[in-house]
């Protein structure tokens, strides 16, 4: 009876004394579920190669930060926190970890969000819309859903280089906003109260195998694969998030 208990204690101690470890989540659908909007080949490349690479590199940086003899206790404690918390404290990280975690920790969380927001394509763009409180909030913030869609689409097509366009809510003011980030930056890096609701990946690896240089076609088709119930769930989280967390 004592041996299993001892092993359990050892496991708990090792867990408490180690850095957070990011796990590559499986896609919540089959690789070919988004065809013809996004091909199976593209999804395997995007998830199994790119997302995995961000995960691996972020984990390596977190492990190094935790095991580095020169790391302070505060830094080691931060390495145990969820990646969302770590990304809100980038300014506190030593330079040798800051850029790696900004790029790869950001890449990890951005893709985790992005893949969760997608679904099997609807037959047309017009039939895929949010409902309930989120729809009302979008109409109140942007004038109408169509105006919001036009703003999001135009911003996505016009973004220069690699990056993301986001719809997010400020958990304190409850205001919806559309904005961009470059590379793998995420809105929470700039304000912990920013809760992402929707994002589109505008790195070429996200669409080039299917659309080549026709980004506008990719963006137009994106509206057919948004999983609005997931976005609505994130909106609910954003409206109920405590400001002191």
PDB file of C-alpha atoms in Angstrom:
ATOM      1  CA  UNK A   1       0.000   0.000   0.000  1.00  0.00           C
ATOM      2  CA  UNK A   2       2.894   2.361   0.692  1.00  0.00           C
ATOM      3  CA  UNK A   3       4.633   2.027  -2.681  1.00  0.00           C
ATOM      4  CA  UNK A   4       1.794   3.481  -4.794  1.00  0.00           C
ATOM      5  CA  UNK A   5       1.430   6.365  -2.335  1.00  0.00           C
ATOM      6  CA  UNK A   6       5.160   7.107  -2.507  1.00  0.00           C
ATOM      7  CA  UNK A   7       5.080   7.057  -6.296  1.00  0.00           C
ATOM      8  CA  UNK A   8       2.075   9.393  -6.256  1.00  0.00           C
ATOM      9  CA  UNK A   9       3.897  11.833  -3.981  1.00  0.00           C
ATOM     10  CA  UNK A  10       6.955  11.755  -6.259  1.00  0.00           C
ATOM     11  CA  UNK A  11       4.789  12.439  -9.306  1.00  0.00           C
ATOM     12  CA  UNK A  12       3.085  15.371  -7.575  1.00  0.00           C
ATOM     13  CA  UNK A  13       6.414  16.833  -6.431  1.00  0.00           C
ATOM     14  CA  UNK A  14       7.900  16.514  -9.914  1.00  0.00           C
ATOM     15  CA  UNK A  15       4.848  18.188 -11.401  1.00  0.00           C
ATOM     16  CA  UNK A  16       4.947  21.085  -8.956  1.00  0.00           C
ATOM     17  CA  UNK A  17       8.683  21.528  -9.441  1.00  0.00           C
ATOM     18  CA  UNK A  18       8.645  21.565 -13.242  1.00  0.00           C
ATOM     19  CA  UNK A  19       7.816  24.184 -15.833  1.00  0.00           C
ATOM     20  CA  UNK A  20       4.550  24.228 -17.713  1.00  0.00           C
ATOM     21  CA  UNK A  21       4.562  21.911 -20.727  1.00  0.00           C
ATOM     22  CA  UNK A  22       2.510  22.801 -23.771  1.00  0.00           C
ATOM     23  CA  UNK A  23       0.644  19.968 -25.461  1.00  0.00           C
ATOM     24  CA  UNK A  24      -0.227  20.075 -29.142  1.00  0.00           C
ATOM     25  CA  UNK A  25      -4.018  19.678 -29.124  1.00  0.00           C
ATOM     26  CA  UNK A  26      -5.491  17.458 -31.829  1.00  0.00           C
ATOM     27  CA  UNK A  27      -7.734  19.101 -34.365  1.00  0.00           C
ATOM     28  CA  UNK A  28     -11.383  19.018 -33.222  1.00  0.00           C
ATOM     29  CA  UNK A  29     -12.334  17.622 -36.653  1.00  0.00           C
ATOM     30  CA  UNK A  30     -10.849  15.444 -39.382  1.00  0.00           C
ATOM     31  CA  UNK A  31      -8.023  16.848 -41.498  1.00  0.00           C
ATOM     32  CA  UNK A  32     -10.279  16.913 -44.556  1.00  0.00           C
ATOM     33  CA  UNK A  33     -13.283  18.428 -42.748  1.00  0.00           C
ATOM     34  CA  UNK A  34     -12.672  21.947 -44.069  1.00  0.00           C
ATOM     35  CA  UNK A  35     -12.423  21.014 -47.741  1.00  0.00           C
ATOM     36  CA  UNK A  36     -12.710  22.573 -50.241  1.00  0.00           C
ATOM     37  CA  UNK A  37     -11.959  25.790 -48.318  1.00  0.00           C
ATOM     38  CA  UNK A  38      -8.793  24.379 -46.731  1.00  0.00           C
ATOM     39  CA  UNK A  39      -7.381  21.118 -48.062  1.00  0.00           C
ATOM     40  CA  UNK A  40      -6.356  18.067 -46.062  1.00  0.00           C
ATOM     41  CA  UNK A  41      -2.769  18.578 -47.226  1.00  0.00           C
ATOM     42  CA  UNK A  42      -2.775  22.169 -45.983  1.00  0.00           C
ATOM     43  CA  UNK A  43      -4.287  21.231 -42.618  1.00  0.00           C
ATOM     44  CA  UNK A  44      -1.758  18.453 -42.037  1.00  0.00           C
ATOM     45  CA  UNK A  45       1.074  20.822 -42.894  1.00  0.00           C
ATOM     46  CA  UNK A  46      -0.332  23.670 -40.820  1.00  0.00           C
ATOM     47  CA  UNK A  47      -1.168  21.614 -37.727  1.00  0.00           C
ATOM     48  CA  UNK A  48       1.356  18.768 -37.715  1.00  0.00           C
ATOM     49  CA  UNK A  49       4.359  20.799 -38.868  1.00  0.00           C
ATOM     50  CA  UNK A  50       3.895  24.495 -38.096  1.00  0.00           C
ATOM     51  CA  UNK A  51       1.845  24.260 -34.899  1.00  0.00           C
ATOM     52  CA  UNK A  52       4.029  21.407 -33.671  1.00  0.00           C
ATOM     53  CA  UNK A  53       7.168  23.469 -34.314  1.00  0.00           C
ATOM     54  CA  UNK A  54       5.848  26.387 -32.247  1.00  0.00           C
ATOM     55  CA  UNK A  55       4.936  23.953 -29.464  1.00  0.00           C
ATOM     56  CA  UNK A  56       8.346  22.267 -29.441  1.00  0.00           C
ATOM     57  CA  UNK A  57      10.330  25.513 -29.469  1.00  0.00           C
ATOM     58  CA  UNK A  58       8.184  27.133 -26.774  1.00  0.00           C
ATOM     59  CA  UNK A  59       8.591  24.072 -24.536  1.00  0.00           C
ATOM     60  CA  UNK A  60      12.361  24.145 -25.005  1.00  0.00           C
ATOM     61  CA  UNK A  61      12.476  27.804 -23.964  1.00  0.00           C
ATOM     62  CA  UNK A  62      10.272  27.193 -20.914  1.00  0.00           C
ATOM     63  CA  UNK A  63      12.397  24.251 -19.807  1.00  0.00           C
ATOM     64  CA  UNK A  64      15.584  26.262 -20.224  1.00  0.00           C
ATOM     65  CA  UNK A  65      14.094  29.177 -18.293  1.00  0.00           C
ATOM     66  CA  UNK A  66      13.079  26.887 -15.428  1.00  0.00           C
ATOM     67  CA  UNK A  67      16.331  24.911 -15.206  1.00  0.00           C
ATOM     68  CA  UNK A  68      18.710  27.830 -15.787  1.00  0.00           C
ATOM     69  CA  UNK A  69      20.761  28.274 -12.593  1.00  0.00           C
ATOM     70  CA  UNK A  70      20.779  32.023 -13.151  1.00  0.00           C
ATOM     71  CA  UNK A  71      16.958  32.234 -13.234  1.00  0.00           C
ATOM     72  CA  UNK A  72      15.388  33.895 -10.213  1.00  0.00           C
ATOM     73  CA  UNK A  73      12.712  32.167  -8.158  1.00  0.00           C
ATOM     74  CA  UNK A  74      10.188  34.605  -9.615  1.00  0.00           C
ATOM     75  CA  UNK A  75      11.192  33.612 -13.138  1.00  0.00           C
ATOM     76  CA  UNK A  76      10.960  29.911 -12.311  1.00  0.00           C
ATOM     77  CA  UNK A  77       7.531  30.464 -10.778  1.00  0.00           C
ATOM     78  CA  UNK A  78       6.441  32.263 -13.945  1.00  0.00           C
ATOM     79  CA  UNK A  79       7.612  29.290 -16.035  1.00  0.00           C
ATOM     80  CA  UNK A  80       5.050  27.140 -14.172  1.00  0.00           C
ATOM     81  CA  UNK A  81       2.148  29.374 -15.180  1.00  0.00           C
ATOM     82  CA  UNK A  82      -0.211  28.841 -18.132  1.00  0.00           C
ATOM     83  CA  UNK A  83       1.181  30.188 -21.383  1.00  0.00           C
ATOM     84  CA  UNK A  84      -1.509  32.901 -21.419  1.00  0.00           C
ATOM     85  CA  UNK A  85      -0.125  34.275 -18.150  1.00  0.00           C
ATOM     86  CA  UNK A  86       3.472  34.051 -19.351  1.00  0.00           C
ATOM     87  CA  UNK A  87       2.636  36.022 -22.494  1.00  0.00           C
ATOM     88  CA  UNK A  88       1.217  38.873 -20.399  1.00  0.00           C
ATOM     89  CA  UNK A  89       4.595  39.174 -18.635  1.00  0.00           C
ATOM     90  CA  UNK A  90       6.948  39.209 -21.615  1.00  0.00           C
ATOM     91  CA  UNK A  91       8.446  42.497 -20.450  1.00  0.00           C
ATOM     92  CA  UNK A  92       9.670  40.709 -17.305  1.00  0.00           C
ATOM     93  CA  UNK A  93      11.545  37.988 -19.181  1.00  0.00           C
ATOM     94  CA  UNK A  94      15.292  38.082 -19.853  1.00  0.00           C
ATOM     95  CA  UNK A  95      16.057  38.981 -23.446  1.00  0.00           C
ATOM     96  CA  UNK A  96      17.313  35.459 -24.235  1.00  0.00           C
ATOM     97  CA  UNK A  97      13.804  34.064 -23.577  1.00  0.00           C
ATOM     98  CA  UNK A  98      11.582  37.006 -24.457  1.00  0.00           C
ATOM     99  CA  UNK A  99      11.687  36.851 -28.259  1.00  0.00           C
ATOM    100  CA  UNK A 100      11.564  33.042 -28.410  1.00  0.00           C
ATOM    101  CA  UNK A 101       8.465  32.890 -26.224  1.00  0.00           C
ATOM    102  CA  UNK A 102       6.889  35.868 -27.950  1.00  0.00           C
ATOM    103  CA  UNK A 103       7.213  34.134 -31.316  1.00  0.00           C
ATOM    104  CA  UNK A 104       6.679  30.502 -30.351  1.00  0.00           C
ATOM    105  CA  UNK A 105       4.459  30.888 -27.298  1.00  0.00           C
ATOM    106  CA  UNK A 106       2.413  33.293 -29.385  1.00  0.00           C
ATOM    107  CA  UNK A 107       2.413  30.861 -32.295  1.00  0.00           C
ATOM    108  CA  UNK A 108       1.235  28.102 -29.978  1.00  0.00           C
ATOM    109  CA  UNK A 109      -1.712  29.983 -28.496  1.00  0.00           C
ATOM    110  CA  UNK A 110      -2.688  31.671 -31.774  1.00  0.00           C
ATOM    111  CA  UNK A 111      -2.960  28.371 -33.619  1.00  0.00           C
ATOM    112  CA  UNK A 112      -4.695  26.673 -30.708  1.00  0.00           C
ATOM    113  CA  UNK A 113      -7.350  29.383 -30.888  1.00  0.00           C
ATOM    114  CA  UNK A 114      -7.488  29.453 -34.685  1.00  0.00           C
ATOM    115  CA  UNK A 115      -8.042  25.731 -35.198  1.00  0.00           C
ATOM    116  CA  UNK A 116     -10.723  25.655 -32.490  1.00  0.00           C
ATOM    117  CA  UNK A 117     -12.671  28.411 -34.277  1.00  0.00           C
ATOM    118  CA  UNK A 118     -13.140  26.474 -37.514  1.00  0.00           C
ATOM    119  CA  UNK A 119     -15.878  24.101 -38.670  1.00  0.00           C
ATOM    120  CA  UNK A 120     -17.142  22.212 -41.699  1.00  0.00           C
ATOM    121  CA  UNK A 121     -17.982  24.749 -44.445  1.00  0.00           C
ATOM    122  CA  UNK A 122     -21.499  26.024 -44.813  1.00  0.00           C
ATOM    123  CA  UNK A 123     -23.019  26.009 -48.292  1.00  0.00           C
ATOM    124  CA  UNK A 124     -22.979  29.812 -48.480  1.00  0.00           C
ATOM    125  CA  UNK A 125     -21.397  32.697 -46.621  1.00  0.00           C
ATOM    126  CA  UNK A 126     -24.697  34.326 -45.697  1.00  0.00           C
ATOM    127  CA  UNK A 127     -26.000  31.364 -43.697  1.00  0.00           C
ATOM    128  CA  UNK A 128     -23.043  31.347 -41.285  1.00  0.00           C
ATOM    129  CA  UNK A 129     -23.592  34.076 -38.695  1.00  0.00           C
ATOM    130  CA  UNK A 130     -23.431  34.435 -34.914  1.00  0.00           C
ATOM    131  CA  UNK A 131     -26.575  34.630 -32.816  1.00  0.00           C
ATOM    132  CA  UNK A 132     -27.746  35.967 -29.486  1.00  0.00           C
ATOM    133  CA  UNK A 133     -25.708  38.372 -27.340  1.00  0.00           C
ATOM    134  CA  UNK A 134     -22.620  38.238 -29.582  1.00  0.00           C
ATOM    135  CA  UNK A 135     -24.623  39.193 -32.670  1.00  0.00           C
ATOM    136  CA  UNK A 136     -26.194  42.074 -30.751  1.00  0.00           C
ATOM    137  CA  UNK A 137     -22.791  43.221 -29.458  1.00  0.00           C
ATOM    138  CA  UNK A 138     -21.345  43.198 -32.984  1.00  0.00           C
ATOM    139  CA  UNK A 139     -24.268  45.218 -34.327  1.00  0.00           C
ATOM    140  CA  UNK A 140     -24.000  47.715 -31.458  1.00  0.00           C
ATOM    141  CA  UNK A 141     -20.228  48.093 -31.879  1.00  0.00           C
ATOM    142  CA  UNK A 142     -19.948  48.229 -35.671  1.00  0.00           C
ATOM    143  CA  UNK A 143     -23.391  49.332 -36.845  1.00  0.00           C
ATOM    144  CA  UNK A 144     -24.339  45.987 -38.382  1.00  0.00           C
ATOM    145  CA  UNK A 145     -22.937  42.516 -38.888  1.00  0.00           C
ATOM    146  CA  UNK A 146     -22.287  43.299 -42.557  1.00  0.00           C
ATOM    147  CA  UNK A 147     -20.274  46.404 -41.631  1.00  0.00           C
ATOM    148  CA  UNK A 148     -18.243  44.343 -39.154  1.00  0.00           C
ATOM    149  CA  UNK A 149     -17.628  41.700 -41.797  1.00  0.00           C
ATOM    150  CA  UNK A 150     -16.519  44.330 -44.320  1.00  0.00           C
ATOM    151  CA  UNK A 151     -14.107  45.901 -41.806  1.00  0.00           C
ATOM    152  CA  UNK A 152     -12.634  42.540 -40.817  1.00  0.00           C
ATOM    153  CA  UNK A 153     -12.314  41.440 -44.452  1.00  0.00           C
ATOM    154  CA  UNK A 154     -10.721  44.690 -45.630  1.00  0.00           C
ATOM    155  CA  UNK A 155      -8.246  44.653 -42.740  1.00  0.00           C
ATOM    156  CA  UNK A 156      -7.324  41.039 -43.534  1.00  0.00           C
ATOM    157  CA  UNK A 157      -6.765  41.639 -47.234  1.00  0.00           C
ATOM    158  CA  UNK A 158      -4.740  44.804 -46.656  1.00  0.00           C
ATOM    159  CA  UNK A 159      -2.464  43.530 -43.871  1.00  0.00           C
ATOM    160  CA  UNK A 160       1.089  43.741 -45.169  1.00  0.00           C
ATOM    161  CA  UNK A 161       3.309  40.735 -44.581  1.00  0.00           C
ATOM    162  CA  UNK A 162       2.602  38.030 -42.009  1.00  0.00           C
ATOM    163  CA  UNK A 163       0.291  38.425 -39.051  1.00  0.00           C
ATOM    164  CA  UNK A 164      -3.260  38.160 -37.772  1.00  0.00           C
ATOM    165  CA  UNK A 165      -6.495  40.123 -37.733  1.00  0.00           C
ATOM    166  CA  UNK A 166      -8.447  39.784 -34.492  1.00  0.00           C
ATOM    167  CA  UNK A 167     -11.854  40.488 -33.066  1.00  0.00           C
ATOM    168  CA  UNK A 168     -11.465  40.800 -29.311  1.00  0.00           C
ATOM    169  CA  UNK A 169     -13.321  42.108 -26.300  1.00  0.00           C
ATOM    170  CA  UNK A 170     -11.863  44.212 -23.524  1.00  0.00           C
ATOM    171  CA  UNK A 171     -12.888  42.350 -20.367  1.00  0.00           C
ATOM    172  CA  UNK A 172     -12.983  45.604 -18.412  1.00  0.00           C
ATOM    173  CA  UNK A 173     -14.832  47.944 -20.774  1.00  0.00           C
ATOM    174  CA  UNK A 174     -16.723  45.159 -22.631  1.00  0.00           C
ATOM    175  CA  UNK A 175     -15.878  46.964 -25.882  1.00  0.00           C
ATOM    176  CA  UNK A 176     -15.396  44.945 -29.079  1.00  0.00           C
ATOM    177  CA  UNK A 177     -12.470  45.872 -31.333  1.00  0.00           C
ATOM    178  CA  UNK A 178     -10.861  44.789 -34.584  1.00  0.00           C
ATOM    179  CA  UNK A 179      -7.096  45.075 -34.721  1.00  0.00           C
ATOM    180  CA  UNK A 180      -4.015  43.433 -36.191  1.00  0.00           C
ATOM    181  CA  UNK A 181      -0.856  41.921 -34.803  1.00  0.00           C
ATOM    182  CA  UNK A 182       2.314  41.129 -36.709  1.00  0.00           C
ATOM    183  CA  UNK A 183       4.153  37.824 -36.754  1.00  0.00           C
ATOM    184  CA  UNK A 184       2.770  35.656 -33.901  1.00  0.00           C
ATOM    185  CA  UNK A 185       1.819  38.436 -31.501  1.00  0.00           C
ATOM    186  CA  UNK A 186      -1.471  38.062 -29.634  1.00  0.00           C
ATOM    187  CA  UNK A 187      -3.618  40.882 -28.173  1.00  0.00           C
ATOM    188  CA  UNK A 188      -3.053  39.640 -24.598  1.00  0.00           C
ATOM    189  CA  UNK A 189       0.633  40.536 -24.955  1.00  0.00           C
ATOM    190  CA  UNK A 190      -0.376  44.189 -24.911  1.00  0.00           C
ATOM    191  CA  UNK A 191      -3.270  44.078 -22.437  1.00  0.00           C
ATOM    192  CA  UNK A 192      -4.232  41.143 -20.218  1.00  0.00           C
ATOM    193  CA  UNK A 193      -7.884  42.226 -20.437  1.00  0.00           C
ATOM    194  CA  UNK A 194      -8.010  41.562 -24.182  1.00  0.00           C
ATOM    195  CA  UNK A 195      -9.939  38.344 -24.799  1.00  0.00           C
ATOM    196  CA  UNK A 196      -9.692  37.040 -28.357  1.00  0.00           C
ATOM    197  CA  UNK A 197     -12.997  36.038 -29.936  1.00  0.00           C
ATOM    198  CA  UNK A 198     -12.012  35.485 -33.567  1.00  0.00           C
ATOM    199  CA  UNK A 199      -8.780  35.504 -35.519  1.00  0.00           C
ATOM    200  CA  UNK A 200      -7.621  34.805 -39.044  1.00  0.00           C
ATOM    201  CA  UNK A 201      -4.121  33.532 -39.772  1.00  0.00           C
ATOM    202  CA  UNK A 202      -2.587  35.603 -42.563  1.00  0.00           C
ATOM    203  CA  UNK A 203       0.772  33.891 -42.740  1.00  0.00           C
ATOM    204  CA  UNK A 204       1.198  32.452 -46.223  1.00  0.00           C
ATOM    205  CA  UNK A 205       1.523  28.922 -44.846  1.00  0.00           C
ATOM    206  CA  UNK A 206      -2.132  29.211 -43.750  1.00  0.00           C
ATOM    207  CA  UNK A 207      -3.486  29.522 -47.292  1.00  0.00           C
ATOM    208  CA  UNK A 208      -0.786  29.399 -49.995  1.00  0.00           C
ATOM    209  CA  UNK A 209      -1.008  25.626 -50.722  1.00  0.00           C
ATOM    210  CA  UNK A 210      -4.636  26.188 -51.790  1.00  0.00           C
ATOM    211  CA  UNK A 211      -4.897  29.829 -52.852  1.00  0.00           C
ATOM    212  CA  UNK A 212      -1.308  30.751 -53.746  1.00  0.00           C
ATOM    213  CA  UNK A 213      -1.237  34.577 -53.844  1.00  0.00           C
ATOM    214  CA  UNK A 214      -5.043  34.979 -53.832  1.00  0.00           C
ATOM    215  CA  UNK A 215      -5.367  36.068 -50.221  1.00  0.00           C
ATOM    216  CA  UNK A 216      -8.670  37.834 -50.909  1.00  0.00           C
ATOM    217  CA  UNK A 217     -10.234  34.526 -51.978  1.00  0.00           C
ATOM    218  CA  UNK A 218      -9.007  32.840 -48.791  1.00  0.00           C
ATOM    219  CA  UNK A 219     -10.435  35.650 -46.659  1.00  0.00           C
ATOM    220  CA  UNK A 220     -13.798  35.569 -48.453  1.00  0.00           C
ATOM    221  CA  UNK A 221     -14.085  31.802 -47.944  1.00  0.00           C
ATOM    222  CA  UNK A 222     -13.015  32.066 -44.303  1.00  0.00           C
ATOM    223  CA  UNK A 223     -16.531  33.254 -43.415  1.00  0.00           C
ATOM    224  CA  UNK A 224     -17.912  29.837 -44.399  1.00  0.00           C
ATOM    225  CA  UNK A 225     -15.780  27.933 -41.870  1.00  0.00           C
ATOM    226  CA  UNK A 226     -16.094  30.064 -38.721  1.00  0.00           C
ATOM    227  CA  UNK A 227     -17.447  28.061 -35.798  1.00  0.00           C
ATOM    228  CA  UNK A 228     -19.639  30.768 -34.303  1.00  0.00           C
ATOM    229  CA  UNK A 229     -20.748  28.734 -31.243  1.00  0.00           C
ATOM    230  CA  UNK A 230     -17.079  28.612 -30.182  1.00  0.00           C
ATOM    231  CA  UNK A 231     -16.732  32.359 -30.761  1.00  0.00           C
ATOM    232  CA  UNK A 232     -19.919  32.947 -28.774  1.00  0.00           C
ATOM    233  CA  UNK A 233     -18.497  30.878 -25.906  1.00  0.00           C
ATOM    234  CA  UNK A 234     -15.342  33.015 -25.900  1.00  0.00           C
ATOM    235  CA  UNK A 235     -17.520  36.124 -25.876  1.00  0.00           C
ATOM    236  CA  UNK A 236     -19.331  34.844 -22.780  1.00  0.00           C
ATOM    237  CA  UNK A 237     -15.962  34.253 -21.099  1.00  0.00           C
ATOM    238  CA  UNK A 238     -14.859  37.767 -22.013  1.00  0.00           C
ATOM    239  CA  UNK A 239     -17.970  39.385 -20.583  1.00  0.00           C
ATOM    240  CA  UNK A 240     -17.667  37.507 -17.283  1.00  0.00           C
ATOM    241  CA  UNK A 241     -13.888  37.654 -16.788  1.00  0.00           C
ATOM    242  CA  UNK A 242     -12.868  39.207 -13.464  1.00  0.00           C
ATOM    243  CA  UNK A 243     -10.709  42.310 -13.803  1.00  0.00           C
ATOM    244  CA  UNK A 244      -8.395  41.386 -10.936  1.00  0.00           C
ATOM    245  CA  UNK A 245      -7.168  38.125 -12.494  1.00  0.00           C
TER     246      UNK A 245
END
